[in-house]
């Protein structure tokens, strides 16, 4: 075999050794970005939902009284608009909550289990972390 043939074989072997860590790094970065996106979208949804409840906007109230079922639907629709699927059981909303030791706040807590898109490759990063966000907004009278 010629020297050129040996060199190209060495290059292929080195590339094969580097490929798995490289792909793990690339896909790990992408999945970490998705995780941050999901958490940020959840926080935005929690703030919007708490405000909707506190101000008693029409999507979250019936006749000026907070409607929890409508609030849950509002939160899920808002999150869906940001490409995050929140189950109905992942939305906890109360019109009379306590925030920072003070009462009289609309309190929303969202819980979502993050699902990775490439679970076989990224098992070392830990699968399915649970993301929890919450927000408060003072009730308007």
Short mmCIF file of N, CA and C in Angstrom, two decimals:
data_model
loop_
_atom_site.label_atom_id
_atom_site.label_comp_id
_atom_site.label_asym_id
_atom_site.label_seq_id
_atom_site.Cartn_x
_atom_site.Cartn_y
_atom_site.Cartn_z
N UNK A 1 0.85 -1.18 0.00
CA UNK A 1 0.00 0.00 0.00
C UNK A 1 0.90 1.24 0.00
N UNK A 2 0.46 2.28 -0.66
CA UNK A 2 1.26 3.50 -0.75
C UNK A 2 1.09 4.36 0.49
N UNK A 3 2.01 5.30 0.63
CA UNK A 3 1.91 6.21 1.77
C UNK A 3 0.62 7.03 1.73
N UNK A 4 0.18 7.40 0.54
CA UNK A 4 -1.07 8.18 0.41
C UNK A 4 -2.27 7.37 0.90
N UNK A 5 -2.31 6.09 0.59
CA UNK A 5 -3.40 5.24 1.06
C UNK A 5 -3.41 5.11 2.56
N UNK A 6 -2.25 5.02 3.18
CA UNK A 6 -2.17 4.94 4.65
C UNK A 6 -2.63 6.24 5.30
N UNK A 7 -2.28 7.36 4.71
CA UNK A 7 -2.67 8.66 5.28
C UNK A 7 -4.18 8.85 5.23
N UNK A 8 -4.81 8.50 4.13
CA UNK A 8 -6.27 8.69 4.03
C UNK A 8 -7.00 7.75 5.00
N UNK A 9 -6.44 6.56 5.23
CA UNK A 9 -7.03 5.66 6.21
C UNK A 9 -6.89 6.20 7.62
N UNK A 10 -5.77 6.83 7.91
CA UNK A 10 -5.56 7.43 9.23
C UNK A 10 -6.52 8.58 9.44
N UNK A 11 -6.74 9.38 8.43
CA UNK A 11 -7.67 10.50 8.52
C UNK A 11 -9.09 10.01 8.80
N UNK A 12 -9.50 8.97 8.11
CA UNK A 12 -10.85 8.41 8.33
C UNK A 12 -10.98 7.86 9.74
N UNK A 13 -9.95 7.19 10.24
CA UNK A 13 -10.01 6.64 11.61
C UNK A 13 -10.07 7.76 12.63
N UNK A 14 -9.29 8.83 12.44
CA UNK A 14 -9.33 9.97 13.37
C UNK A 14 -10.68 10.65 13.35
N UNK A 15 -11.24 10.80 12.15
CA UNK A 15 -12.56 11.41 12.04
C UNK A 15 -13.61 10.57 12.76
N UNK A 16 -13.54 9.27 12.63
CA UNK A 16 -14.49 8.38 13.31
C UNK A 16 -14.37 8.51 14.82
N UNK A 17 -13.17 8.70 15.32
CA UNK A 17 -12.98 8.86 16.77
C UNK A 17 -13.53 10.19 17.28
N UNK A 18 -13.47 11.21 16.45
CA UNK A 18 -13.90 12.55 16.85
C UNK A 18 -15.39 12.77 16.59
N UNK A 19 -15.99 11.99 15.72
CA UNK A 19 -17.37 12.22 15.29
C UNK A 19 -18.38 12.14 16.43
N UNK A 20 -18.32 11.12 17.26
CA UNK A 20 -19.31 10.96 18.34
C UNK A 20 -19.25 12.12 19.34
N UNK A 21 -18.07 12.49 19.87
CA UNK A 21 -18.05 13.64 20.77
C UNK A 21 -18.49 14.93 20.09
N UNK A 22 -18.15 15.10 18.81
CA UNK A 22 -18.55 16.30 18.08
C UNK A 22 -20.07 16.36 17.94
N UNK A 23 -20.69 15.27 17.53
CA UNK A 23 -22.15 15.25 17.41
C UNK A 23 -22.83 15.45 18.75
N UNK A 24 -22.27 14.86 19.80
CA UNK A 24 -22.83 15.05 21.13
C UNK A 24 -22.76 16.52 21.53
N UNK A 25 -21.67 17.18 21.24
CA UNK A 25 -21.53 18.59 21.54
C UNK A 25 -22.51 19.45 20.75
N UNK A 26 -22.64 19.16 19.46
CA UNK A 26 -23.55 19.94 18.62
C UNK A 26 -25.00 19.74 19.05
N UNK A 27 -25.44 18.49 19.14
CA UNK A 27 -26.83 18.23 19.51
C UNK A 27 -27.10 18.63 20.96
N UNK A 28 -26.10 18.51 21.83
CA UNK A 28 -26.26 18.96 23.21
C UNK A 28 -26.48 20.45 23.28
N UNK A 29 -25.76 21.21 22.47
CA UNK A 29 -25.95 22.66 22.41
C UNK A 29 -27.33 23.04 21.90
N UNK A 30 -27.77 22.34 20.88
CA UNK A 30 -29.10 22.61 20.33
C UNK A 30 -30.18 22.29 21.36
N UNK A 31 -30.06 21.15 22.02
CA UNK A 31 -31.06 20.77 23.02
C UNK A 31 -31.04 21.70 24.23
N UNK A 32 -29.86 22.16 24.63
CA UNK A 32 -29.78 23.12 25.72
C UNK A 32 -30.46 24.42 25.33
N UNK A 33 -30.29 24.84 24.07
CA UNK A 33 -30.99 26.03 23.57
C UNK A 33 -32.50 25.85 23.59
N UNK A 34 -32.96 24.67 23.20
CA UNK A 34 -34.40 24.38 23.26
C UNK A 34 -34.91 24.41 24.69
N UNK A 35 -34.11 23.89 25.61
CA UNK A 35 -34.50 23.91 27.03
C UNK A 35 -34.65 25.34 27.52
N UNK A 36 -33.69 26.20 27.19
CA UNK A 36 -33.79 27.61 27.59
C UNK A 36 -34.97 28.30 26.93
N UNK A 37 -35.22 27.99 25.65
CA UNK A 37 -36.37 28.56 24.94
C UNK A 37 -37.67 28.17 25.64
N UNK A 38 -37.78 26.89 25.98
CA UNK A 38 -39.00 26.39 26.62
C UNK A 38 -39.21 27.08 27.97
N UNK A 39 -38.16 27.19 28.76
CA UNK A 39 -38.27 27.84 30.07
C UNK A 39 -38.68 29.31 29.92
N UNK A 40 -38.09 30.01 28.96
CA UNK A 40 -38.42 31.41 28.73
C UNK A 40 -39.87 31.56 28.27
N UNK A 41 -40.30 30.69 27.36
CA UNK A 41 -41.69 30.73 26.89
C UNK A 41 -42.67 30.45 28.04
N UNK A 42 -42.29 29.52 28.93
CA UNK A 42 -43.14 29.23 30.09
C UNK A 42 -43.23 30.45 31.01
N UNK A 43 -42.11 31.14 31.22
CA UNK A 43 -42.13 32.31 32.09
C UNK A 43 -42.99 33.42 31.48
N UNK A 44 -42.87 33.64 30.19
CA UNK A 44 -43.71 34.64 29.52
C UNK A 44 -45.19 34.27 29.64
N UNK A 45 -45.49 32.99 29.51
CA UNK A 45 -46.87 32.54 29.63
C UNK A 45 -47.39 32.74 31.05
N UNK A 46 -46.57 32.43 32.04
CA UNK A 46 -46.98 32.61 33.44
C UNK A 46 -47.26 34.07 33.73
N UNK A 47 -46.42 34.97 33.25
CA UNK A 47 -46.62 36.41 33.48
C UNK A 47 -47.91 36.88 32.79
N UNK A 48 -48.10 36.48 31.53
CA UNK A 48 -49.30 36.90 30.80
C UNK A 48 -50.57 36.35 31.46
N UNK A 49 -50.52 35.13 31.95
CA UNK A 49 -51.69 34.52 32.58
C UNK A 49 -51.99 35.18 33.92
N UNK A 50 -50.95 35.44 34.71
CA UNK A 50 -51.17 36.11 36.00
C UNK A 50 -51.75 37.51 35.78
N UNK A 51 -51.27 38.21 34.78
CA UNK A 51 -51.82 39.53 34.47
C UNK A 51 -53.27 39.43 34.01
N UNK A 52 -53.55 38.45 33.18
CA UNK A 52 -54.92 38.23 32.71
C UNK A 52 -55.88 38.00 33.88
N UNK A 53 -55.41 37.24 34.86
CA UNK A 53 -56.23 36.98 36.05
C UNK A 53 -56.35 38.22 36.93
N UNK A 54 -55.22 38.89 37.15
CA UNK A 54 -55.20 40.04 38.05
C UNK A 54 -56.03 41.20 37.55
N UNK A 55 -56.01 41.44 36.25
CA UNK A 55 -56.77 42.53 35.65
C UNK A 55 -58.19 42.11 35.33
N UNK A 56 -58.43 40.81 35.42
CA UNK A 56 -59.72 40.19 35.10
C UNK A 56 -60.14 40.47 33.65
N UNK A 57 -59.21 40.14 32.76
CA UNK A 57 -59.49 40.29 31.34
C UNK A 57 -60.49 39.22 30.90
N UNK A 58 -61.17 39.47 29.81
CA UNK A 58 -62.22 38.56 29.34
C UNK A 58 -61.74 37.12 29.12
N UNK A 59 -60.53 36.87 28.59
CA UNK A 59 -60.13 35.47 28.40
C UNK A 59 -59.98 34.68 29.69
N UNK A 60 -59.89 35.36 30.84
CA UNK A 60 -59.66 34.68 32.11
C UNK A 60 -60.79 34.88 33.12
N UNK A 61 -61.85 35.54 32.73
CA UNK A 61 -62.91 35.81 33.71
C UNK A 61 -64.28 35.73 33.05
N UNK A 62 -65.26 35.57 33.92
CA UNK A 62 -66.65 35.58 33.48
C UNK A 62 -67.39 36.58 34.36
N UNK A 63 -67.90 37.61 33.77
CA UNK A 63 -68.63 38.62 34.53
C UNK A 63 -67.79 39.32 35.58
N UNK A 64 -66.51 39.54 35.31
CA UNK A 64 -65.63 40.22 36.25
C UNK A 64 -65.10 39.34 37.37
N UNK A 65 -65.41 38.05 37.33
CA UNK A 65 -64.93 37.10 38.34
C UNK A 65 -63.99 36.11 37.65
N UNK A 66 -62.85 35.87 38.27
CA UNK A 66 -61.87 34.97 37.68
C UNK A 66 -62.45 33.58 37.49
N UNK A 67 -62.28 33.05 36.30
CA UNK A 67 -62.73 31.71 35.95
C UNK A 67 -61.49 30.84 35.74
N UNK A 68 -61.26 29.89 36.62
CA UNK A 68 -60.05 29.08 36.58
C UNK A 68 -59.98 28.25 35.30
N UNK A 69 -61.10 27.70 34.85
CA UNK A 69 -61.09 26.88 33.63
C UNK A 69 -60.69 27.72 32.42
N UNK A 70 -61.21 28.94 32.34
CA UNK A 70 -60.83 29.83 31.24
C UNK A 70 -59.37 30.25 31.36
N UNK A 71 -58.90 30.42 32.59
CA UNK A 71 -57.51 30.80 32.82
C UNK A 71 -56.57 29.70 32.36
N UNK A 72 -56.90 28.46 32.68
CA UNK A 72 -56.07 27.32 32.25
C UNK A 72 -56.04 27.26 30.72
N UNK A 73 -57.19 27.44 30.08
CA UNK A 73 -57.25 27.44 28.62
C UNK A 73 -56.42 28.58 28.03
N UNK A 74 -56.49 29.75 28.67
CA UNK A 74 -55.70 30.89 28.21
C UNK A 74 -54.20 30.57 28.29
N UNK A 75 -53.76 30.01 29.41
CA UNK A 75 -52.34 29.68 29.60
C UNK A 75 -51.88 28.66 28.56
N UNK A 76 -52.67 27.63 28.35
CA UNK A 76 -52.30 26.59 27.38
C UNK A 76 -52.24 27.15 25.97
N UNK A 77 -53.20 28.01 25.60
CA UNK A 77 -53.21 28.61 24.26
C UNK A 77 -52.03 29.56 24.07
N UNK A 78 -51.74 30.35 25.10
CA UNK A 78 -50.61 31.28 25.03
C UNK A 78 -49.30 30.51 24.85
N UNK A 79 -49.11 29.46 25.62
CA UNK A 79 -47.89 28.65 25.52
C UNK A 79 -47.82 27.95 24.17
N UNK A 80 -48.95 27.47 23.67
CA UNK A 80 -48.97 26.81 22.37
C UNK A 80 -48.54 27.78 21.27
N UNK A 81 -48.91 29.05 21.41
CA UNK A 81 -48.47 30.07 20.46
C UNK A 81 -46.97 30.27 20.47
N UNK A 82 -46.33 29.90 21.58
CA UNK A 82 -44.87 29.98 21.70
C UNK A 82 -44.21 28.61 21.49
N UNK A 83 -44.96 27.68 20.94
CA UNK A 83 -44.48 26.32 20.62
C UNK A 83 -44.15 25.48 21.84
N UNK A 84 -44.89 25.68 22.92
CA UNK A 84 -44.71 24.88 24.13
C UNK A 84 -46.06 24.26 24.48
N UNK A 85 -46.09 22.95 24.64
CA UNK A 85 -47.32 22.25 24.99
C UNK A 85 -47.36 22.04 26.50
N UNK A 86 -48.31 22.69 27.15
CA UNK A 86 -48.47 22.54 28.60
C UNK A 86 -49.75 21.74 28.84
N UNK A 87 -49.65 20.64 29.56
CA UNK A 87 -50.88 19.89 29.85
C UNK A 87 -51.75 20.66 30.84
N UNK A 88 -53.04 20.37 30.84
CA UNK A 88 -53.95 21.05 31.76
C UNK A 88 -53.54 20.84 33.21
N UNK A 89 -52.98 19.69 33.51
CA UNK A 89 -52.53 19.42 34.88
C UNK A 89 -51.26 20.20 35.22
N UNK A 90 -50.62 20.80 34.23
CA UNK A 90 -49.41 21.57 34.47
C UNK A 90 -49.66 23.04 34.77
N UNK A 91 -50.93 23.43 34.85
CA UNK A 91 -51.28 24.83 35.14
C UNK A 91 -51.98 24.89 36.49
N UNK A 92 -51.37 25.61 37.43
CA UNK A 92 -51.99 25.86 38.73
C UNK A 92 -52.21 27.36 38.85
N UNK A 93 -53.47 27.76 38.97
CA UNK A 93 -53.80 29.18 39.02
C UNK A 93 -54.71 29.45 40.21
N UNK A 94 -54.40 30.51 40.94
CA UNK A 94 -55.26 30.94 42.03
C UNK A 94 -55.39 32.45 41.98
N UNK A 95 -56.61 32.92 42.17
CA UNK A 95 -56.88 34.35 42.09
C UNK A 95 -56.48 35.08 43.37
N UNK A 96 -56.38 34.37 44.48
CA UNK A 96 -56.03 35.00 45.75
C UNK A 96 -54.82 34.26 46.30
N UNK A 97 -53.64 34.65 45.84
CA UNK A 97 -52.41 34.00 46.26
C UNK A 97 -51.53 34.93 47.07
N UNK A 98 -50.46 34.38 47.58
CA UNK A 98 -49.49 35.14 48.36
C UNK A 98 -48.17 35.13 47.62
N UNK A 99 -47.59 36.30 47.43
CA UNK A 99 -46.30 36.43 46.76
C UNK A 99 -45.40 37.34 47.58
N UNK A 100 -44.25 36.83 47.94
CA UNK A 100 -43.31 37.63 48.72
C UNK A 100 -43.85 38.02 50.08
N UNK A 101 -44.70 37.19 50.64
CA UNK A 101 -45.27 37.47 51.95
C UNK A 101 -46.45 38.41 51.93
N UNK A 102 -46.86 38.85 50.77
CA UNK A 102 -48.00 39.76 50.63
C UNK A 102 -49.16 39.03 49.98
N UNK A 103 -50.36 39.30 50.43
CA UNK A 103 -51.55 38.67 49.87
C UNK A 103 -52.18 39.53 48.78
N UNK A 104 -53.21 38.98 48.15
CA UNK A 104 -53.97 39.72 47.15
C UNK A 104 -53.37 39.67 45.76
N UNK A 105 -52.69 38.60 45.44
CA UNK A 105 -52.07 38.47 44.13
C UNK A 105 -52.70 37.32 43.35
N UNK A 106 -52.75 37.49 42.03
CA UNK A 106 -53.06 36.37 41.15
C UNK A 106 -51.76 35.60 40.97
N UNK A 107 -51.81 34.30 41.25
CA UNK A 107 -50.61 33.48 41.23
C UNK A 107 -50.79 32.34 40.22
N UNK A 108 -49.82 32.19 39.33
CA UNK A 108 -49.85 31.14 38.31
C UNK A 108 -48.54 30.36 38.39
N UNK A 109 -48.64 29.04 38.42
CA UNK A 109 -47.47 28.16 38.39
C UNK A 109 -47.65 27.17 37.25
N UNK A 110 -46.63 27.09 36.40
CA UNK A 110 -46.66 26.19 35.25
C UNK A 110 -45.60 25.11 35.42
N UNK A 111 -45.95 23.88 35.09
CA UNK A 111 -45.03 22.75 35.19
C UNK A 111 -45.06 21.97 33.88
N UNK A 112 -43.89 21.74 33.32
CA UNK A 112 -43.77 20.99 32.06
C UNK A 112 -42.57 20.07 32.17
N UNK A 113 -42.73 18.86 31.67
CA UNK A 113 -41.61 17.94 31.56
C UNK A 113 -41.00 18.12 30.17
N UNK A 114 -39.76 18.57 30.13
CA UNK A 114 -39.07 18.81 28.86
C UNK A 114 -38.70 17.48 28.22
N UNK A 115 -39.03 17.32 26.97
CA UNK A 115 -38.72 16.10 26.23
C UNK A 115 -37.67 16.42 25.17
N UNK A 116 -36.55 15.73 25.25
CA UNK A 116 -35.49 15.94 24.27
C UNK A 116 -35.86 15.30 22.94
N UNK A 117 -35.36 15.88 21.87
CA UNK A 117 -35.66 15.37 20.53
C UNK A 117 -34.75 14.20 20.15
N UNK A 118 -33.63 14.07 20.81
CA UNK A 118 -32.68 12.99 20.49
C UNK A 118 -32.29 12.24 21.77
N UNK A 119 -33.21 11.49 22.33
CA UNK A 119 -32.93 10.86 23.62
C UNK A 119 -31.85 9.78 23.57
N UNK A 120 -31.71 9.08 22.47
CA UNK A 120 -30.70 8.01 22.39
C UNK A 120 -29.28 8.58 22.43
N UNK A 121 -29.09 9.73 21.80
CA UNK A 121 -27.76 10.31 21.72
C UNK A 121 -27.40 11.09 22.99
N UNK A 122 -28.39 11.67 23.63
CA UNK A 122 -28.09 12.57 24.74
C UNK A 122 -28.46 12.01 26.11
N UNK A 123 -28.35 10.73 26.28
CA UNK A 123 -28.69 10.14 27.57
C UNK A 123 -27.76 10.63 28.67
N UNK A 124 -26.55 11.01 28.32
CA UNK A 124 -25.60 11.47 29.34
C UNK A 124 -25.95 12.85 29.88
N UNK A 125 -26.79 13.61 29.18
CA UNK A 125 -27.16 14.94 29.65
C UNK A 125 -28.34 14.92 30.61
N UNK A 126 -28.94 13.78 30.83
CA UNK A 126 -30.09 13.70 31.72
C UNK A 126 -31.37 13.95 30.94
N UNK A 127 -32.27 13.01 31.01
CA UNK A 127 -33.49 13.12 30.22
C UNK A 127 -34.64 13.70 31.02
N UNK A 128 -35.49 14.39 30.32
CA UNK A 128 -36.78 14.85 30.81
C UNK A 128 -36.73 15.64 32.11
N UNK A 129 -35.99 16.75 32.16
CA UNK A 129 -36.05 17.57 33.36
C UNK A 129 -37.43 18.23 33.49
N UNK A 130 -37.86 18.46 34.71
CA UNK A 130 -39.14 19.11 34.97
C UNK A 130 -38.88 20.59 35.14
N UNK A 131 -39.55 21.41 34.33
CA UNK A 131 -39.41 22.86 34.39
C UNK A 131 -40.60 23.44 35.12
N UNK A 132 -40.35 24.31 36.10
CA UNK A 132 -41.42 24.94 36.87
C UNK A 132 -41.18 26.44 36.87
N UNK A 133 -42.19 27.20 36.48
CA UNK A 133 -42.11 28.66 36.53
C UNK A 133 -43.38 29.19 37.19
N UNK A 134 -43.25 30.36 37.78
CA UNK A 134 -44.43 30.98 38.40
C UNK A 134 -44.35 32.49 38.25
N UNK A 135 -45.50 33.11 38.36
CA UNK A 135 -45.58 34.57 38.27
C UNK A 135 -46.74 35.07 39.11
N UNK A 136 -46.61 36.28 39.60
CA UNK A 136 -47.65 36.94 40.39
C UNK A 136 -48.03 38.26 39.73
N UNK A 137 -49.25 38.66 39.94
CA UNK A 137 -49.72 39.98 39.49
C UNK A 137 -50.74 40.47 40.51
N UNK A 138 -50.63 41.73 40.94
CA UNK A 138 -51.57 42.23 41.95
C UNK A 138 -53.00 42.28 41.40
N UNK A 139 -53.94 41.83 42.19
CA UNK A 139 -55.35 41.86 41.78
C UNK A 139 -55.84 43.30 41.73
N UNK A 140 -56.52 43.62 40.65
CA UNK A 140 -57.10 44.95 40.48
C UNK A 140 -58.54 44.92 40.96
N UNK A 141 -58.89 45.90 41.72
CA UNK A 141 -60.28 45.95 42.23
C UNK A 141 -61.04 47.08 41.63
#
